[in-house]
Amino acid sequence: MGGLGTPSGPVLACGEVRTRLLPTSDAVDERTAERLLRLRTDERVRLSRHPNRYAVSPGLLTGVDCRPPSVNGASSRVVGTVTARAVLVEGRVLQSSAHFSAPASGPDRRRPWGHYLGRPGCLIPVGRLPARSVAEGFLAGPGPHELDVGSIAESLMARVCRHRILDFDLPLTTVNTSLRWTAVPAVEGEATSVLFTKADDGLRTVALRLPHGTAPAAVAGLCEDLALHDWLLTTVAYALDGLPAGHEDSGLPKVLRSLVDHLLHLWMPRGHVDRTLHAVWEELDEHTGYSRQWNVMGQRIRDQLVLRAVRSRHQPSAWD
């Protein structure tokens, strides 16, 4: 199947990404990352060391035959498979991602499973797909008996986190986030657009209009990268929120050191994003101000550590 909006391609791609700190006391090495993400025996874990350590599990397919989410209750049905994978960044941050793409129409009757298995990650409608209604409904969240891609991502996350090599001794308190996204081809003459929203419950939504021919897998990678950096910013802001600035707080240096040791070096926007979508990331970053906020917080953390080091050197000892 081709890219978004091409004659043989989908008119819609949707997905959800879950992000959390790997539940173990320290970053895992490359060999351990392979063990964690070896979800299938017939395909290897993909590893990358540049620009940072990045491990990707083999893709897993989940067969579905159900109604897609819809804002107007449109009666429709999709059949096929949802693709899911797990990603481990620097042996420290775990993501699970599930997504699918869908063409404008399909056969008027349901075909045998073999027809759908030959198109992994594609959900084919029975008849026509109400693409706009499905896109809006997907971002709003599934209703009863509707396709729930988030539950597929969550199930994969739980599977990895149950691995016996993890010690579940987290070095700092963190938050878990979900990013739900949709992508449709831009109308001819229309510029790329991005609509990004955040809710207090850890849910983020992204509605994308992208150039014709954009590969759904590339969009999924873009959204994983956005979800990672949103999680990093959210987690560091949460850790700093309400912490007293006074040197008398003995817990603050430990929190600051944990942030430096485990998270500050992970900020690397677009490190694993398809080059064709770098401009979209830059537009997102400009809209959210994430990089500016991250730089300010990182400098604040380093300044606090320097001030505490200076105070400790000038602290009078019992022998003075």
XYZ file of C-alpha atoms in Angstrom:
320
model
C 0.000 0.000 0.000
C 1.270 3.476 -0.873
C 1.515 6.600 1.251
C -1.274 8.859 2.470
C -3.532 10.134 -0.266
C -1.938 8.185 -3.146
C -4.206 6.226 -5.509
C -3.332 2.920 -3.818
C -2.743 4.401 -0.378
C -4.765 5.080 2.780
C -6.846 8.162 3.483
C -6.335 7.882 7.226
C -3.714 6.685 9.706
C -4.267 6.536 13.478
C -2.292 5.386 16.472
C -1.521 5.671 20.160
C 1.774 5.769 22.050
C 2.295 4.966 25.744
C 5.479 6.232 27.453
C 6.977 5.523 30.874
C 10.250 5.049 32.736
C 11.472 1.471 32.483
C 10.652 0.002 35.944
C 14.195 -0.746 37.047
C 16.835 1.037 39.092
C 19.216 1.886 36.260
C 19.425 1.984 32.489
C 19.802 -1.476 30.963
C 22.588 -2.389 28.580
C 22.175 -3.367 24.936
C 22.062 -7.100 25.578
C 19.364 -6.694 28.227
C 17.390 -4.410 25.914
C 17.408 -7.184 23.320
C 16.071 -9.667 25.870
C 13.304 -7.300 26.923
C 12.122 -6.585 23.401
C 12.495 -10.042 21.874
C 8.755 -10.437 21.397
C 9.017 -12.851 18.468
C 11.501 -15.607 17.737
C 11.385 -15.188 13.967
C 12.578 -11.578 13.896
C 15.430 -9.775 15.633
C 15.334 -6.654 17.775
C 16.609 -3.674 15.784
C 19.393 -1.747 17.521
C 20.840 1.677 16.836
C 23.667 3.456 18.691
C 23.500 6.820 16.943
C 22.514 9.500 17.706
C 21.558 7.611 20.899
C 20.962 4.018 21.975
C 17.647 2.942 20.518
C 16.105 -0.543 20.487
C 12.942 -1.490 18.573
C 11.030 -4.738 18.997
C 9.706 -6.776 16.084
C 6.236 -5.693 15.034
C 3.252 -7.571 16.427
C -0.064 -7.838 14.594
C -3.456 -7.891 16.302
C -6.426 -8.958 14.217
C -9.600 -6.890 14.599
C -13.106 -7.011 13.171
C -15.196 -4.253 14.741
C -16.622 -0.766 14.492
C -14.101 2.099 14.394
C -14.644 5.097 16.716
C -16.975 7.688 15.229
C -18.234 11.081 16.417
C -21.615 10.804 14.742
C -22.326 7.139 15.413
C -21.870 6.258 11.757
C -22.415 2.569 11.184
C -19.197 1.204 9.717
C -16.972 -1.826 10.095
C -13.254 -2.415 9.607
C -11.361 -5.685 9.339
C -7.623 -6.293 9.369
C -4.618 -5.928 11.646
C -3.185 -3.271 13.970
C 0.627 -3.060 14.163
C 2.280 -2.662 17.574
C 5.875 -2.407 18.722
C 7.922 -1.512 21.793
C 10.799 0.967 21.828
C 13.511 1.417 24.471
C 15.504 4.669 24.436
C 18.970 4.675 26.044
C 17.927 1.607 28.040
C 15.860 3.911 30.232
C 12.541 5.054 28.681
C 10.035 2.495 27.406
C 7.392 3.171 24.776
C 4.684 0.981 23.298
C 3.029 2.067 20.089
C 0.083 0.741 18.074
C -1.219 2.106 14.787
C -3.129 1.323 11.603
C -3.960 2.871 8.262
C -7.191 2.602 6.284
C -8.198 3.135 2.643
C -11.273 5.074 1.564
C -13.263 1.933 0.743
C -13.161 -1.833 0.645
C -15.212 -4.805 -0.497
C -18.948 -4.649 0.173
C -18.703 -7.932 2.024
C -16.220 -9.298 4.504
C -13.499 -11.394 2.887
C -11.608 -14.403 4.368
C -8.775 -13.561 6.778
C -6.152 -14.295 4.149
C -7.275 -11.204 2.255
C -6.446 -8.983 5.254
C -3.312 -10.693 6.548
C -1.517 -9.829 3.340
C -1.775 -6.136 4.295
C -0.226 -5.836 7.780
C -1.192 -2.765 9.761
C -4.126 -2.026 7.461
C -7.800 -1.972 8.458
C -10.019 -2.323 5.412
C -13.574 -1.009 5.663
C -16.576 -3.017 4.593
C -17.918 -0.552 2.054
C -16.919 3.114 2.399
C -15.011 4.588 5.336
C -16.356 7.811 6.911
C -12.773 9.031 7.306
C -13.451 12.426 8.893
C -15.889 11.025 11.428
C -13.495 8.192 12.297
C -10.540 10.569 12.701
C -12.482 12.824 15.071
C -13.911 9.842 16.930
C -10.479 8.279 17.318
C -9.095 11.375 19.019
C -12.149 11.596 21.277
C -11.624 8.019 22.429
C -13.404 4.725 21.754
C -16.932 4.001 22.870
C -18.361 0.629 23.891
C -17.609 -2.117 21.358
C -15.445 0.213 19.251
C -11.832 -0.281 18.225
C -9.487 0.567 21.133
C -5.933 0.897 19.827
C -4.759 2.263 23.184
C -5.565 -1.027 24.888
C -3.318 -2.838 22.383
C -0.445 -0.476 23.199
C -1.104 -0.823 26.932
C -1.146 -4.616 26.730
C 2.230 -4.589 25.003
C 3.624 -2.203 27.616
C 2.448 -4.506 30.410
C 3.988 -7.524 28.678
C 7.438 -5.914 28.559
C 7.199 -4.588 32.117
C 6.452 -8.067 33.486
C 9.885 -9.330 32.445
C 11.712 -11.005 35.320
C 14.994 -9.145 34.729
C 13.435 -5.857 35.917
C 13.823 -5.002 39.627
C 10.964 -2.415 39.825
C 13.137 -0.113 41.966
C 12.485 3.232 40.292
C 15.091 5.950 40.960
C 12.530 8.768 40.881
C 8.793 9.347 40.751
C 7.564 9.749 37.193
C 4.340 10.110 35.241
C 2.980 7.903 32.465
C 1.588 9.556 29.345
C -0.469 8.601 26.287
C -0.370 10.290 22.910
C -3.229 9.626 20.493
C -2.744 10.725 16.891
C -4.425 10.876 13.496
C -3.005 11.752 10.093
C -4.825 12.564 6.854
C -3.487 13.801 3.491
C -3.592 17.555 3.022
C -5.921 18.919 0.379
C -4.137 20.040 -2.777
C -2.703 23.508 -2.189
C -3.165 23.227 1.572
C -0.156 23.551 3.864
C 0.850 20.918 6.402
C -0.983 21.487 9.672
C -0.597 20.238 13.230
C -3.132 20.478 16.049
C -1.655 19.434 19.403
C -3.600 19.367 22.684
C -2.811 18.261 26.238
C -5.108 17.128 29.048
C -4.382 16.952 32.776
C -4.838 13.173 32.858
C -1.680 12.535 30.830
C -3.459 12.254 27.468
C -2.171 14.183 24.470
C -3.805 14.316 21.042
C -2.283 15.248 17.695
C -4.225 15.810 14.465
C -1.937 15.969 11.419
C -2.501 16.986 7.796
C 0.496 15.810 5.822
C 1.736 15.823 2.213
C 0.477 13.126 -0.138
C 2.705 10.092 -0.140
C 3.728 10.290 3.521
C 4.255 6.756 4.812
C 2.076 5.794 7.817
C 5.113 4.121 9.443
C 7.008 7.415 9.240
C 4.091 9.220 10.906
C 4.088 6.630 13.691
C 7.815 7.248 14.215
C 7.252 11.003 14.356
C 4.547 10.576 16.991
C 6.727 8.229 19.062
C 9.430 10.893 19.061
C 6.961 13.598 20.048
C 5.551 11.365 22.807
C 9.068 10.703 24.149
C 10.003 14.378 24.373
C 6.624 15.370 25.776
C 7.101 12.689 28.463
C 10.607 13.918 29.289
C 9.425 17.498 29.691
C 6.372 16.482 31.707
C 8.383 14.207 34.008
C 11.113 16.750 34.759
C 8.550 19.512 35.337
C 6.629 17.182 37.679
C 9.801 16.338 39.618
C 10.681 20.023 40.077
C 7.168 21.210 40.871
C 6.839 22.315 44.491
C 10.377 21.405 45.516
C 11.755 24.016 47.921
C 14.760 25.949 46.709
C 16.402 26.154 50.123
C 19.591 24.209 50.803
C 18.074 22.826 53.982
C 15.972 20.372 51.981
C 18.003 17.157 52.031
C 15.791 15.442 49.441
C 16.282 18.011 46.683
C 19.895 17.152 45.732
C 18.913 13.497 45.309
C 16.054 14.421 42.959
C 18.294 16.753 40.960
C 21.028 14.148 40.625
C 18.498 11.531 39.513
C 17.244 13.842 36.774
C 20.795 14.449 35.558
C 21.762 10.771 35.727
C 18.675 9.336 34.057
C 16.899 11.916 31.900
C 18.700 15.100 30.886
C 20.868 13.422 28.248
C 17.850 11.900 26.480
C 16.650 15.133 24.851
C 17.372 14.665 21.150
C 14.437 15.795 18.971
C 14.147 14.238 15.483
C 16.906 11.744 16.299
C 14.872 8.871 14.821
C 12.319 10.774 12.712
C 12.110 10.322 8.956
C 13.777 13.295 7.247
C 10.614 14.058 5.279
C 8.895 14.926 8.571
C 11.603 17.043 10.231
C 9.755 20.224 9.276
C 6.611 18.913 10.975
C 8.566 18.309 14.193
C 9.983 21.830 14.008
C 6.472 23.223 13.607
C 5.331 21.220 16.635
C 8.306 22.415 18.656
C 7.681 26.015 17.679
C 4.027 25.702 18.646
C 4.653 24.056 22.017
C 7.915 25.770 22.952
C 9.174 22.429 24.261
C 12.875 22.880 23.445
C 12.960 26.356 24.997
C 11.280 25.100 28.150
C 13.589 22.072 28.326
C 16.699 24.255 28.040
C 15.472 26.516 30.834
C 14.696 23.583 33.143
C 17.998 21.876 32.391
C 19.910 25.045 33.198
C 17.904 25.460 36.413
C 18.832 21.936 37.522
C 22.517 22.463 36.801
C 22.522 25.857 38.551
C 20.945 24.311 41.642
C 23.591 21.586 41.770
C 26.387 24.142 41.381
C 24.939 26.330 44.155
C 24.708 23.351 46.500
C 28.302 22.365 45.705
C 29.462 25.920 46.496
C 27.466 26.003 49.749
C 28.847 22.669 50.869
C 32.423 23.869 50.355
C 31.765 26.988 52.427
C 29.767 25.231 55.123
C 31.688 25.575 58.446
C 32.753 22.234 59.833
C 32.706 21.089 63.457
C 36.470 21.730 63.633
C 36.253 25.439 62.693
